[in-house]
XYZ file of C-alpha atoms in Angstrom:
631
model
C 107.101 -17.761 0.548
C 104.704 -19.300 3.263
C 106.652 -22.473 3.438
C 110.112 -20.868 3.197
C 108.586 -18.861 6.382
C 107.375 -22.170 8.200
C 111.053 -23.627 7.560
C 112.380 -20.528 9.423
C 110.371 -21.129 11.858
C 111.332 -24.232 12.723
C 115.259 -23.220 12.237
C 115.012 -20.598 14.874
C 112.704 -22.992 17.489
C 115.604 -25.862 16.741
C 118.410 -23.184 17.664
C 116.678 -21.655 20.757
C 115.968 -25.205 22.539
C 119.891 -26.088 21.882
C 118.791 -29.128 19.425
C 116.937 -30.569 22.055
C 114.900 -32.944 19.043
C 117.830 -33.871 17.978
C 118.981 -34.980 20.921
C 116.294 -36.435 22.839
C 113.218 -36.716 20.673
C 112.261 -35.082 17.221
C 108.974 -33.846 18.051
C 108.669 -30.833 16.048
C 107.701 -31.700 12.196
C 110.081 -31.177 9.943
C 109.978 -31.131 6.145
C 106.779 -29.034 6.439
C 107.797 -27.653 2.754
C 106.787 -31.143 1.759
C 103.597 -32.083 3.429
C 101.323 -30.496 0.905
C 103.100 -32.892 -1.602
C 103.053 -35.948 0.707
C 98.973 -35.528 0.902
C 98.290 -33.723 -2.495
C 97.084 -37.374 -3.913
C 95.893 -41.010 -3.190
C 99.182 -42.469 -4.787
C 101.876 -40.449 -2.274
C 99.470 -41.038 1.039
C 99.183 -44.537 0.457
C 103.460 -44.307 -0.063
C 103.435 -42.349 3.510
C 101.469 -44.918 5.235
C 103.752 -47.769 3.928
C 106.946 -45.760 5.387
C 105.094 -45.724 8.762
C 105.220 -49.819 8.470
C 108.906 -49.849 7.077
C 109.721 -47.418 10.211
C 108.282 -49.827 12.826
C 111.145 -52.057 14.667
C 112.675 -54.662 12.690
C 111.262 -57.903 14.299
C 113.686 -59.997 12.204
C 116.821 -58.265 13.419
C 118.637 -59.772 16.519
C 119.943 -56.645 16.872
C 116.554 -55.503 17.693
C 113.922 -58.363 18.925
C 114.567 -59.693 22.061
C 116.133 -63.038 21.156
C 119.923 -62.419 22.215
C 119.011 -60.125 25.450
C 118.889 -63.020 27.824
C 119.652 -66.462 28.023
C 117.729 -67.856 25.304
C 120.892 -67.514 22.648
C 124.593 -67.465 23.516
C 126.859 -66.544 20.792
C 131.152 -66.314 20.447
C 132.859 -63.871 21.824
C 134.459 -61.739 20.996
C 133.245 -62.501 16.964
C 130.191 -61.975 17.517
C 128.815 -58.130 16.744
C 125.689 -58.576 17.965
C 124.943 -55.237 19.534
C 122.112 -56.486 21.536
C 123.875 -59.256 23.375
C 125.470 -56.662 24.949
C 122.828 -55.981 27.259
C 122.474 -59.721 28.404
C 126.448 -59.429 29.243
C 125.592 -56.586 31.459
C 127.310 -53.810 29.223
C 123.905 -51.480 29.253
C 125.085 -47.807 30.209
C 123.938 -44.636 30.102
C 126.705 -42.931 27.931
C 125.788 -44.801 25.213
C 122.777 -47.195 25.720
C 122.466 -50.387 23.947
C 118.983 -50.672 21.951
C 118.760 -47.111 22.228
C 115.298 -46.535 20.935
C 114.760 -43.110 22.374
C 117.642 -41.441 20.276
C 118.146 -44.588 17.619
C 121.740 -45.979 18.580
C 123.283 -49.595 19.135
C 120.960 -51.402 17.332
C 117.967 -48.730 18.170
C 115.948 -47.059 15.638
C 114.470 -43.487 17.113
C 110.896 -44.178 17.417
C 109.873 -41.044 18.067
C 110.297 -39.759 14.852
C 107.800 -42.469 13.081
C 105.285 -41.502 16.442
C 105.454 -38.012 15.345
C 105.275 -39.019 11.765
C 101.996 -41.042 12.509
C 100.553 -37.632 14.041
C 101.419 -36.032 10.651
C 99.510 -38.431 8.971
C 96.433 -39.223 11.373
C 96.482 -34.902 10.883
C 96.668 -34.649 7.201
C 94.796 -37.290 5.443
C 91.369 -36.101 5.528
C 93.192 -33.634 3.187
C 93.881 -35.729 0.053
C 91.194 -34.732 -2.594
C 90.980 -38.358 -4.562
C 90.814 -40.932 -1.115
C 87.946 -43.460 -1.236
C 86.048 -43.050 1.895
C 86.976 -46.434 2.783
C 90.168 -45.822 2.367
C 90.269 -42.821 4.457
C 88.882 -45.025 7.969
C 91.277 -47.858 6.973
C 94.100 -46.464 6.335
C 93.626 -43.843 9.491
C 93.284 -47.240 11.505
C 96.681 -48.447 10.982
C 98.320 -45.357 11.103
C 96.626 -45.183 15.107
C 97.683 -49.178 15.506
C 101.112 -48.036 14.537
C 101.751 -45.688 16.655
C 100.337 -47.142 19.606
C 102.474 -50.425 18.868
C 105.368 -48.038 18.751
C 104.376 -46.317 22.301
C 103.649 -49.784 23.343
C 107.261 -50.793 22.252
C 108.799 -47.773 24.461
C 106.422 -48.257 27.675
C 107.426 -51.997 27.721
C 111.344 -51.080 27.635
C 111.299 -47.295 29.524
C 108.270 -47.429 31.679
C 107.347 -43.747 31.964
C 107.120 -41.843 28.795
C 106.241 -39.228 26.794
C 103.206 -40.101 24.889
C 103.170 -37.587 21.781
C 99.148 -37.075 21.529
C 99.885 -34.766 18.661
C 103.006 -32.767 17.439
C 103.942 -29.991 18.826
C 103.482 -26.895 16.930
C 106.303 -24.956 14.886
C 106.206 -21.906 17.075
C 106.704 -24.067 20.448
C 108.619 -22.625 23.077
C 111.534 -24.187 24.685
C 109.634 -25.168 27.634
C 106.957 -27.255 25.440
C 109.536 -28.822 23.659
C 111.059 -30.275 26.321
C 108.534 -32.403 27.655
C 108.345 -35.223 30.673
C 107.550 -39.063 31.086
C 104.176 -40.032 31.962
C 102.975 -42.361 34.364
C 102.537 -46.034 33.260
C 98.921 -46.399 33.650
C 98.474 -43.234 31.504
C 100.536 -44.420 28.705
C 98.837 -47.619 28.417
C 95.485 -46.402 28.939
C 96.417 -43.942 25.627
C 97.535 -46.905 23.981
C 94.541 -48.854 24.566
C 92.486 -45.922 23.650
C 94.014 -45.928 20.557
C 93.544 -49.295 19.147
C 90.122 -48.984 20.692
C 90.005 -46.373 17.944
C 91.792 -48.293 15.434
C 89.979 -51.908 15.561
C 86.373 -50.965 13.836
C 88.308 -49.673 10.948
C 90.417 -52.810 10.445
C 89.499 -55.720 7.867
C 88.367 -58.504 9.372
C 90.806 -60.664 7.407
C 93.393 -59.419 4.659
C 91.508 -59.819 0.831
C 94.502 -59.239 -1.435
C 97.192 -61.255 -0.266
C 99.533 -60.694 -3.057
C 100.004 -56.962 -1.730
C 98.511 -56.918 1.461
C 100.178 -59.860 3.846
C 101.425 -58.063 7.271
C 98.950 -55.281 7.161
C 97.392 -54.796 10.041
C 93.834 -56.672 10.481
C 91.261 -56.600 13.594
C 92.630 -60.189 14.799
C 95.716 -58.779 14.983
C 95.453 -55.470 16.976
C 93.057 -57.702 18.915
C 95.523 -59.980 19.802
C 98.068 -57.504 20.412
C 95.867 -55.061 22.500
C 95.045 -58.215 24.810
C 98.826 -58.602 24.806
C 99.100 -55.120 25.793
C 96.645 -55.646 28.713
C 98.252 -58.324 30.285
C 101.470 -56.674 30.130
C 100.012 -53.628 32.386
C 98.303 -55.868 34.510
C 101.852 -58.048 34.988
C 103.852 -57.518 38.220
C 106.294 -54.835 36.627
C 103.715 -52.464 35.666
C 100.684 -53.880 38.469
C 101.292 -52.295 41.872
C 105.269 -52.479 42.174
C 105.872 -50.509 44.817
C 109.762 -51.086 44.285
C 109.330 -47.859 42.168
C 107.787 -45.937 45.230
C 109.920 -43.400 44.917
C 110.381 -43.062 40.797
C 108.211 -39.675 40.909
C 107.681 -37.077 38.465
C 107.847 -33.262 39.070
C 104.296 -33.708 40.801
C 105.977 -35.951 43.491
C 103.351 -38.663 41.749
C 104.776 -42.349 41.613
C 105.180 -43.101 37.489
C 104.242 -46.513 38.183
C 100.831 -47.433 40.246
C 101.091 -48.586 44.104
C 98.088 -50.278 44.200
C 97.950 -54.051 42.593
C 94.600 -54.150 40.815
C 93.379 -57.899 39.962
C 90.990 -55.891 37.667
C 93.481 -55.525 35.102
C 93.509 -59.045 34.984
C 89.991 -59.542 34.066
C 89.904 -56.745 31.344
C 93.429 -58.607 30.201
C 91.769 -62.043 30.401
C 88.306 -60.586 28.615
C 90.087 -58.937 25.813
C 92.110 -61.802 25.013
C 89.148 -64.068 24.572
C 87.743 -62.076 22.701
C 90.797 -62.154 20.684
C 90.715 -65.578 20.532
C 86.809 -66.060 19.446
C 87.428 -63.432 16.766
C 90.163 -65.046 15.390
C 88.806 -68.683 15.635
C 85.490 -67.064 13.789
C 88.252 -65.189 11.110
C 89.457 -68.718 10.295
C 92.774 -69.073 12.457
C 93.822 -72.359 14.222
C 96.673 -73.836 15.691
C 99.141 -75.210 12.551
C 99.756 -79.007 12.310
C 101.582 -80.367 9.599
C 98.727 -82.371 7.774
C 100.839 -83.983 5.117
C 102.105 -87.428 6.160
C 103.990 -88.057 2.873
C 106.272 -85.974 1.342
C 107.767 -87.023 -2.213
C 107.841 -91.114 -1.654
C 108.696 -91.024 2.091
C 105.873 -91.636 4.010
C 106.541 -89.857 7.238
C 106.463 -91.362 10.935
C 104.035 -89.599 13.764
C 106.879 -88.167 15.232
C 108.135 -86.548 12.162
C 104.856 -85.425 11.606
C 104.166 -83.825 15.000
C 107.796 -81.860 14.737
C 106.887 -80.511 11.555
C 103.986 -79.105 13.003
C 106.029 -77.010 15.836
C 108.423 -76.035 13.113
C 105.793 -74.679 10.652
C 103.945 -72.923 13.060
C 106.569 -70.406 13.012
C 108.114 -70.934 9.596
C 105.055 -72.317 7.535
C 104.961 -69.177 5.881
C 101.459 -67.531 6.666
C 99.672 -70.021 8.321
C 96.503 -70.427 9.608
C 98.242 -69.760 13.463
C 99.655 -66.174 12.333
C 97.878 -63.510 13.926
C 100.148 -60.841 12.728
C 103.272 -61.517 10.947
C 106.277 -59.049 10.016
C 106.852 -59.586 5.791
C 109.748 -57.022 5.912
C 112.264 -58.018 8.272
C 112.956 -61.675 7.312
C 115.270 -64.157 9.481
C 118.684 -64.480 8.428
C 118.584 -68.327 8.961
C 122.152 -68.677 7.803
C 123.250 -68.023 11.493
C 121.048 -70.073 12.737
C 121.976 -73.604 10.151
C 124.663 -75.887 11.684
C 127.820 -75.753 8.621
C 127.692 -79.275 8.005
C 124.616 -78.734 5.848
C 127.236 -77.217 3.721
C 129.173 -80.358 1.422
C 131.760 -78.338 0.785
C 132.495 -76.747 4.123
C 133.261 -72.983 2.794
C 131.685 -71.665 5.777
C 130.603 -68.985 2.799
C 127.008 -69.782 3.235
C 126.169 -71.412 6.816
C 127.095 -70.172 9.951
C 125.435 -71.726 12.234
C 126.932 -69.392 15.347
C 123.507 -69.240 17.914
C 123.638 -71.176 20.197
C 121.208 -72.090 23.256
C 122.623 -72.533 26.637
C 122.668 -75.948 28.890
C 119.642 -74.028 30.356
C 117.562 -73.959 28.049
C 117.410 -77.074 27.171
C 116.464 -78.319 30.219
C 113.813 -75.917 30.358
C 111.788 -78.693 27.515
C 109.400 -81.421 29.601
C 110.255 -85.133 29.290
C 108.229 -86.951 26.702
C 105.628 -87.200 30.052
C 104.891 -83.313 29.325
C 106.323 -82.312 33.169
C 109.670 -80.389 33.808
C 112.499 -83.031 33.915
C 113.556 -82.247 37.364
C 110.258 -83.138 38.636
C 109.322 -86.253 36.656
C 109.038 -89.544 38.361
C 110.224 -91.688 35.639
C 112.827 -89.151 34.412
C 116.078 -89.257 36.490
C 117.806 -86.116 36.303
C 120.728 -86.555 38.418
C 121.853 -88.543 35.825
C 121.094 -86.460 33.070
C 124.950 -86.086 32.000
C 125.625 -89.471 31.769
C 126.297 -91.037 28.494
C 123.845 -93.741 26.761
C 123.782 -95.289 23.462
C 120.668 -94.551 21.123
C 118.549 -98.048 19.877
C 116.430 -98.269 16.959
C 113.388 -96.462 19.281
C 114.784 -93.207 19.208
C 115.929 -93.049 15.332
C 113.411 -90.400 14.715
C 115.097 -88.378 17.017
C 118.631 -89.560 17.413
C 121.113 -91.728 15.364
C 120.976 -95.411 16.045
C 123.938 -96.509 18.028
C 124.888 -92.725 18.269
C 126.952 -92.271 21.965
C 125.302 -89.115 23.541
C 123.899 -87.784 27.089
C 120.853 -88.987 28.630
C 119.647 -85.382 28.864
C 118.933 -85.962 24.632
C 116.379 -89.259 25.461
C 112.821 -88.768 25.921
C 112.489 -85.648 26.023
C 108.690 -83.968 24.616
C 108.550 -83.194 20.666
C 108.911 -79.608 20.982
C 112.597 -80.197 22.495
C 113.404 -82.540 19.129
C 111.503 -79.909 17.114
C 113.578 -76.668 18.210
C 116.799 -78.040 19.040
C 119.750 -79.285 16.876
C 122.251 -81.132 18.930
C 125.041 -83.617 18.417
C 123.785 -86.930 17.173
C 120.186 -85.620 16.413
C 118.265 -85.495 13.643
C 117.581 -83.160 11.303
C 114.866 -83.579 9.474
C 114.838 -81.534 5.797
C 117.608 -79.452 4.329
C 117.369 -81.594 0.711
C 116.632 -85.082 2.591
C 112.869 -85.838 3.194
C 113.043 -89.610 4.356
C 112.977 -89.522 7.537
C 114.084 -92.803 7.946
C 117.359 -91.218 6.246
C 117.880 -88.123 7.623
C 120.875 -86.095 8.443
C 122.274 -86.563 11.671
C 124.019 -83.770 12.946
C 127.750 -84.125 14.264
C 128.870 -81.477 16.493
C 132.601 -82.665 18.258
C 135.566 -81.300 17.589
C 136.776 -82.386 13.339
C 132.836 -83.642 12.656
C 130.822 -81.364 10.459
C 129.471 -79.182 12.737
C 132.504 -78.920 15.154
C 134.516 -76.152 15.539
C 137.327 -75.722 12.577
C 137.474 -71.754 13.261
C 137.280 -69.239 15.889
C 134.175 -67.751 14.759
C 131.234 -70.125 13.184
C 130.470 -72.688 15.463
C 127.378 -72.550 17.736
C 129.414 -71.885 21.546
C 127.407 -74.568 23.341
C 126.871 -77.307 20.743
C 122.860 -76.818 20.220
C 121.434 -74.921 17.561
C 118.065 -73.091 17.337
C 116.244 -75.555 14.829
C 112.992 -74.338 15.122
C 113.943 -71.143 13.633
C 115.358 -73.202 10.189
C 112.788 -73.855 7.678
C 113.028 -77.530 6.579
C 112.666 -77.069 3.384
C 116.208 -74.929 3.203
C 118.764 -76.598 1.123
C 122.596 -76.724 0.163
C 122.862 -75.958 -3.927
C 125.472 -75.533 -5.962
C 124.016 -71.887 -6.629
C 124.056 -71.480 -2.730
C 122.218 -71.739 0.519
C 118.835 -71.272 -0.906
C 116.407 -70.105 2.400
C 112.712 -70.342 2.247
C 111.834 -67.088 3.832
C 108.994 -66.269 6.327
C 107.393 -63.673 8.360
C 108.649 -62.468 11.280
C 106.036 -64.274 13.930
C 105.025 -60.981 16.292
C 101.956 -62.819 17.500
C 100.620 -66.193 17.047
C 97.415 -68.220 18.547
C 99.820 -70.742 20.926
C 100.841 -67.229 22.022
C 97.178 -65.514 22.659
C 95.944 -68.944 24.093
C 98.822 -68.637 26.800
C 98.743 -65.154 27.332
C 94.589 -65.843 28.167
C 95.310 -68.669 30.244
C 97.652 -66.389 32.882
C 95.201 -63.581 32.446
C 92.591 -65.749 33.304
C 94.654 -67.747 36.449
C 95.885 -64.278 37.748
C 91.947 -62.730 37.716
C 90.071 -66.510 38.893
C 92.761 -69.155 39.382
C 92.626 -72.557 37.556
C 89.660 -73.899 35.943
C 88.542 -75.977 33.410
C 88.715 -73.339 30.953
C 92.253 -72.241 31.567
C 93.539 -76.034 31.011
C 91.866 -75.848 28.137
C 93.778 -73.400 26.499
C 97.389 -74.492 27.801
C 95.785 -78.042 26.953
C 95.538 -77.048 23.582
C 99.267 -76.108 23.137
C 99.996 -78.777 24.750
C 97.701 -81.733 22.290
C 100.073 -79.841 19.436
C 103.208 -81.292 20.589
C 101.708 -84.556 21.619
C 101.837 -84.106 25.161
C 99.044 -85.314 27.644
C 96.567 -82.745 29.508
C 98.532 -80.649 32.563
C 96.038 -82.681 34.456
C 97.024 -85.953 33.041
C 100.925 -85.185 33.123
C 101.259 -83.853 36.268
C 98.681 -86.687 38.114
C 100.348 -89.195 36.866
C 104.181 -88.297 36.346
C 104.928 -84.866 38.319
C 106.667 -85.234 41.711
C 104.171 -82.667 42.778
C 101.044 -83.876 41.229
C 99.116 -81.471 42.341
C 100.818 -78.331 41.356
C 98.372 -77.303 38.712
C 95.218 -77.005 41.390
C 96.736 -73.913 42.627
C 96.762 -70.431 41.134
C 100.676 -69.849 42.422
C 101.663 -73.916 41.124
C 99.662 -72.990 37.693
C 101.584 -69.467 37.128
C 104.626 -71.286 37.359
C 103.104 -73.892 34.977
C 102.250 -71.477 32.368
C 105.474 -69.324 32.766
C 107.468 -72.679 31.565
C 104.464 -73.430 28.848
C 105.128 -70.006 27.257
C 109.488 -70.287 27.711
C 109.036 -73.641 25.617
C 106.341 -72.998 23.285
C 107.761 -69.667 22.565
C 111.863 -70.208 22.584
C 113.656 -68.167 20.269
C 110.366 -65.931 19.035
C 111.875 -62.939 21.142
C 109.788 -63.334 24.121
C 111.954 -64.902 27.014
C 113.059 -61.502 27.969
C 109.920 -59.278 27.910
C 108.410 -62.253 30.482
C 110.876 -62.455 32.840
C 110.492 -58.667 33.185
C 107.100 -58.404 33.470
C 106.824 -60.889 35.666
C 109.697 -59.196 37.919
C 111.731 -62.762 37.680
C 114.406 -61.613 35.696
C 116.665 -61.257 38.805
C 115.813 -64.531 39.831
C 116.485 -66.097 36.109
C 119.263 -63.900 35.548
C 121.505 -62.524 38.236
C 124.361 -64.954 38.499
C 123.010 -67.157 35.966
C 125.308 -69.776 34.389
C 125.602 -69.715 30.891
C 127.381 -73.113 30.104
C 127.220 -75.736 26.555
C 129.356 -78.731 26.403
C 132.878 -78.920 25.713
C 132.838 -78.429 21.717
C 136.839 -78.515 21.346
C 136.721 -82.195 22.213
C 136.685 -85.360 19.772
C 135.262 -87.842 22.108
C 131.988 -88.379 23.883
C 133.437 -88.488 27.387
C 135.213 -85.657 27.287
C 132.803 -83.621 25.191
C 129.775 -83.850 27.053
C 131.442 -82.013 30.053
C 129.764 -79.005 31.059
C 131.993 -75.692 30.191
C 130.889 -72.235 31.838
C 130.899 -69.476 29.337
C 129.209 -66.683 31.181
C 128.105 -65.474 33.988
C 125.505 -63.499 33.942
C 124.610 -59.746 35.938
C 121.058 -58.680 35.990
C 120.023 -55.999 38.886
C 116.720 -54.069 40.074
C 118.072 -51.179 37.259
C 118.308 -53.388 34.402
C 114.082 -53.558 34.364
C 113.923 -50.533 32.847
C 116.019 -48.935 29.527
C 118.302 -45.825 30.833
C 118.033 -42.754 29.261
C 121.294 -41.159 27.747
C 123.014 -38.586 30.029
C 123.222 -36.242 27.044
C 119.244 -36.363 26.821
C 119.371 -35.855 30.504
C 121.081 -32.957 29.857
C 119.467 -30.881 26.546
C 115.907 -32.106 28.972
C 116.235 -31.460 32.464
C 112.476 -32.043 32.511
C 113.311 -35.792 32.290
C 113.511 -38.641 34.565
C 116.658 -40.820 34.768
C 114.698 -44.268 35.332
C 115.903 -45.672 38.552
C 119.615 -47.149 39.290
C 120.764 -45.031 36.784
């Protein structure tokens, strides 16, 4: 009878507020018939705290990391269904808004309702009679990390927002339900706060891997809080007074008016810390320490690739901070066909592609950008040359291709597949015999249909394990972990914290330096001294921000980062407004004619598109909320 009452209860609050939780946010529990069950034993909490992981975004999804919402990956159109490409074609709106993660729509999954469902559980599970005590502080730590990665999620897209510090109750009144945004600072101080809370009760390191990989340890929330920090304490979020007059009912600006450089020393502090903790836990940069593999004893080169691939597809490796076991990389869309004998297009793909842009974005083999290397001549970069026996790690020997493909740094030959480059793996582990890939018009890779075939001839490599392979049975994948955080990504994230607070110093090269020693590239020192048309760019704190911004757009490329950056750094109107997306000319045969630029795209990005729009229909059940600005 009492729970029959409680279901009433919410019935008639649901009817009175005109849906509004269904509409804009579910914040009053439901199912309350079923809680007593849910916590009523060990076996059935421990089931509710693994739905709280499964309801987290789906980092593997392009549809929902941030891969395919800028330039990073171009795909064909109009095949492609991507619903997050959308937004980096401009097509965000506020009828019915792309990666809507405030009602779940277009590739959105409502992330309220797992926010209130963490509440639930932080509320309830001091209740279950047969929980181990150690159990009971663990297991309330991730449910706290979860939810304030999920708020962290929405603050980093929205800005302003409700934070949800505990469900509302069942007998809330329609003004209570509908509730407002939140200023920035507030949100991510609550965040903060909570995996403040959430660390101590954290393992150090994860004891039973065979059911435990992607749980949540202290290295990772570590990692992430400092993450968090230097998000806040980036330009978006730091004192943007382009938001002066985005003010709640209070007439208070959401977002601060006052740059702080103090957020950059708590961001820089926390992420060393990070980074001692997770040295002292074990965790180091991956390198691929095998020279042989089978018979084939493998070159440097090959050896120094392998390393940048595996240190996002060497399933967990020692570099993985926190990795994402449930949402695993379709890398069928991502493998050129021509790994496929047969050509039945039934298994590979192979229909990602990365603009022109982006790969010029990779250093020369000197370790500066290409446009500003001495010894690299980059007017020139289009022309053709023919590959000799010095580049056959990289490209095929007497191959025709553009100069833009020759000595270039390892991570470029690591992450990109392009016509007449190797491909190390996929069944063939000599790498003196390797495949070559052929992308021109009738070669392997070309274009025989309107649909699978990357759109700029270059495919995201990096993102391919090399140990995938062509059977008879199939395309058999070796899966991996989603990469959320990594070390390469906390030492970079430290080094701008620490620039931003101080400037450059030894320390801060160290950590980019350390990237850098991965891919066999000299010191930033070294490299630009001795190579960089403006040698001493890196002495500054304004030459070394633009330093590290590149560092992180290479080292990072095609981990869903590119776009989160650019925003937080407030560049994306200078990366993306009018940008050109443009790939070679795949429907030629020949050389000449192929490697002629082709515009696919050009891009719209304006001051609106920082922030996610609410939908006018939540606008509408909650008058109490904010349209964010432009919209």
């Amino acid at each position: 009878m009492k729970n029959k009452i409680r279901n009433l209860l919410i019935a008639i609050v649901i009817a009175i507020s005109m849906a509004a939780c269904n509409d804009f946010m579910n914040i009053v529990p439901d199912n309350v018939a079923t809680l007593d069950q849910a916590f009523a034993m060990r076996n059935t909490t421990e089931r509710y705290l693994f739905t709280l992981y499964s309801l987290m975004p789906r980092h593997g999804l392009n549809d929902q990391n941030g891969v395919m919402l800028s330039d990073e990956l171009w795909a064909v159109y109009p095949y492609n269904t991507n619903v997050a490409w959308k937004i980096a074609r401009g097509e965000q709106n506020v009828v019915s808004p792309i990666q809507d993660y405030w009602n779940g729509a277009n590739g959105g999954r409502r992330l309220f309702i797992p926010i209130r469902d963490c509440n639930t559980f932080l509320e309830n599970v001091g209740k279950v009679p047969d929980i181990e005590a150690h159990e009971l502080i663990r297991w309330s730590a991730e449910a706290k990390f979860i939810k304030a990665y999920l708020l962290f999620w929405m603050v980093e897209r929205y800005g302003p927002i409700p934070v949800m510090r505990e469900n509302l109750p069942i007998d809330a009144s329609v003004d209570e339900v509908k509730v407002r945004r939140e200023p920035v600072d507030e949100v991510f101080s609550y965040i903060i706060g909570l995996i403040d809370e959430a660390i101590p009760g954290l393992p150090d390191i994860i004891d039973n891997e065979a059911t435990e990989l992607g749980r949540i340890t202290k290295v990772a929330a570590m990692a992430m809080k400092a993450k968090i920090l230097v998000t806040a304490a980036s330009p978006l979020f730091n004192g943007n007074t382009d938001y002066a007059q985005f003010v709640d009912h209070n007439k208070k600006p959401y977002f601060n008016q006052e740059y702080s450089a103090e957020k950059w020393r708590i961001a820089a502090e926390a992420a060393k810390e990070a980074i001692d903790f997770a040295h002292t836990n074990g965790h180091k940069l991956y390198y691929q320490e095998i020279g042989q593999i089978g018979q084939a004893v493998l070159s440097d080169t090959t050896v120094i690739q392998l390393g940048i691939r595996g240190s996002v597809t060497e399933r967990w490796n020692s570099e993985l901070l926190w990795g994402d076991p449930n949402n695993r990389l379709n890398q069928i869309v991502y493998t050129p066909r021509s790994w496929d004998p047969a050509n039945s297009h039934y298994f590979l793909q192979g229909r990602y592609g990365p603009p022109l842009k982006m790969i010029e974005m990779f250093y020369s083999d000197n370790g500066v950008p290409i446009r500003e290397d001495r010894e690299w001549n980059y007017s020139e970069r289009y022309d053709l040359a023919v590959a000799d026996a010095t580049d056959r790690y990289n490209i095929m020997e007497g191959y025709t291709t553009v100069k833009l493909h020759f000595n270039r740094e390892n991570r470029f030959y690591a992450s990109i597949g392009f016509d007449g480059g190797s491909w190390y793996g996929q069944g063939r582990f000599n790498d003196k015999d390797p495949f070559y890939l052929m992308g021109k018009m009738g070669q392997a890779a070309g274009v025989i249909d309107r649909e699978f075939h990357s759109p700029t001839g270059y495919w995201p490599k990096k993102m391919v394990h090399y140990e995938n392979e062509v059977r008879s049975t199939g395309y058999v994948q070796v899966w991996y972990p989603w990469p959320v955080i990594r070390l390469a990504d906390l030492y970079l994230l430290y080094a701008e914290a620490a620039n931003e607070f101080g400037g450059p110093s030894g320390e801060v090269y160290e950590y980019i330096n350390l990237v850098r020693e991965r891919a066999g590239l000299p010191t930033v020192q070294d490299s630009w001294s001795n190579y960089s048309t403006s040698p001493e760019k890196y002495r500054s704190k304004e030459g070394l921000r633009s330093i590290i911004q590149q560092e992180r757009t290479i080292e990072l490329m095609f981990e869903a980062h590119r776009f989160s950056d650019l925003r937080r750094w407030k560049k994306a109107i200078d990366e993306l407004n009018g940008n050109i997306i443009s790939g070679w000319n795949i429907m030629q045969k020949e050389a000449l004619a192929y490697y002629k630029p082709r515009v696919l795209f050009i891009q719209e990005f304006t001051p609106k598109h920082y922030l996610w729009p609410l939908s006018e229909n939540s606008i509408l059940v909650n008058p109490n909320l904010d349209q964010s600005p432009g919209w």
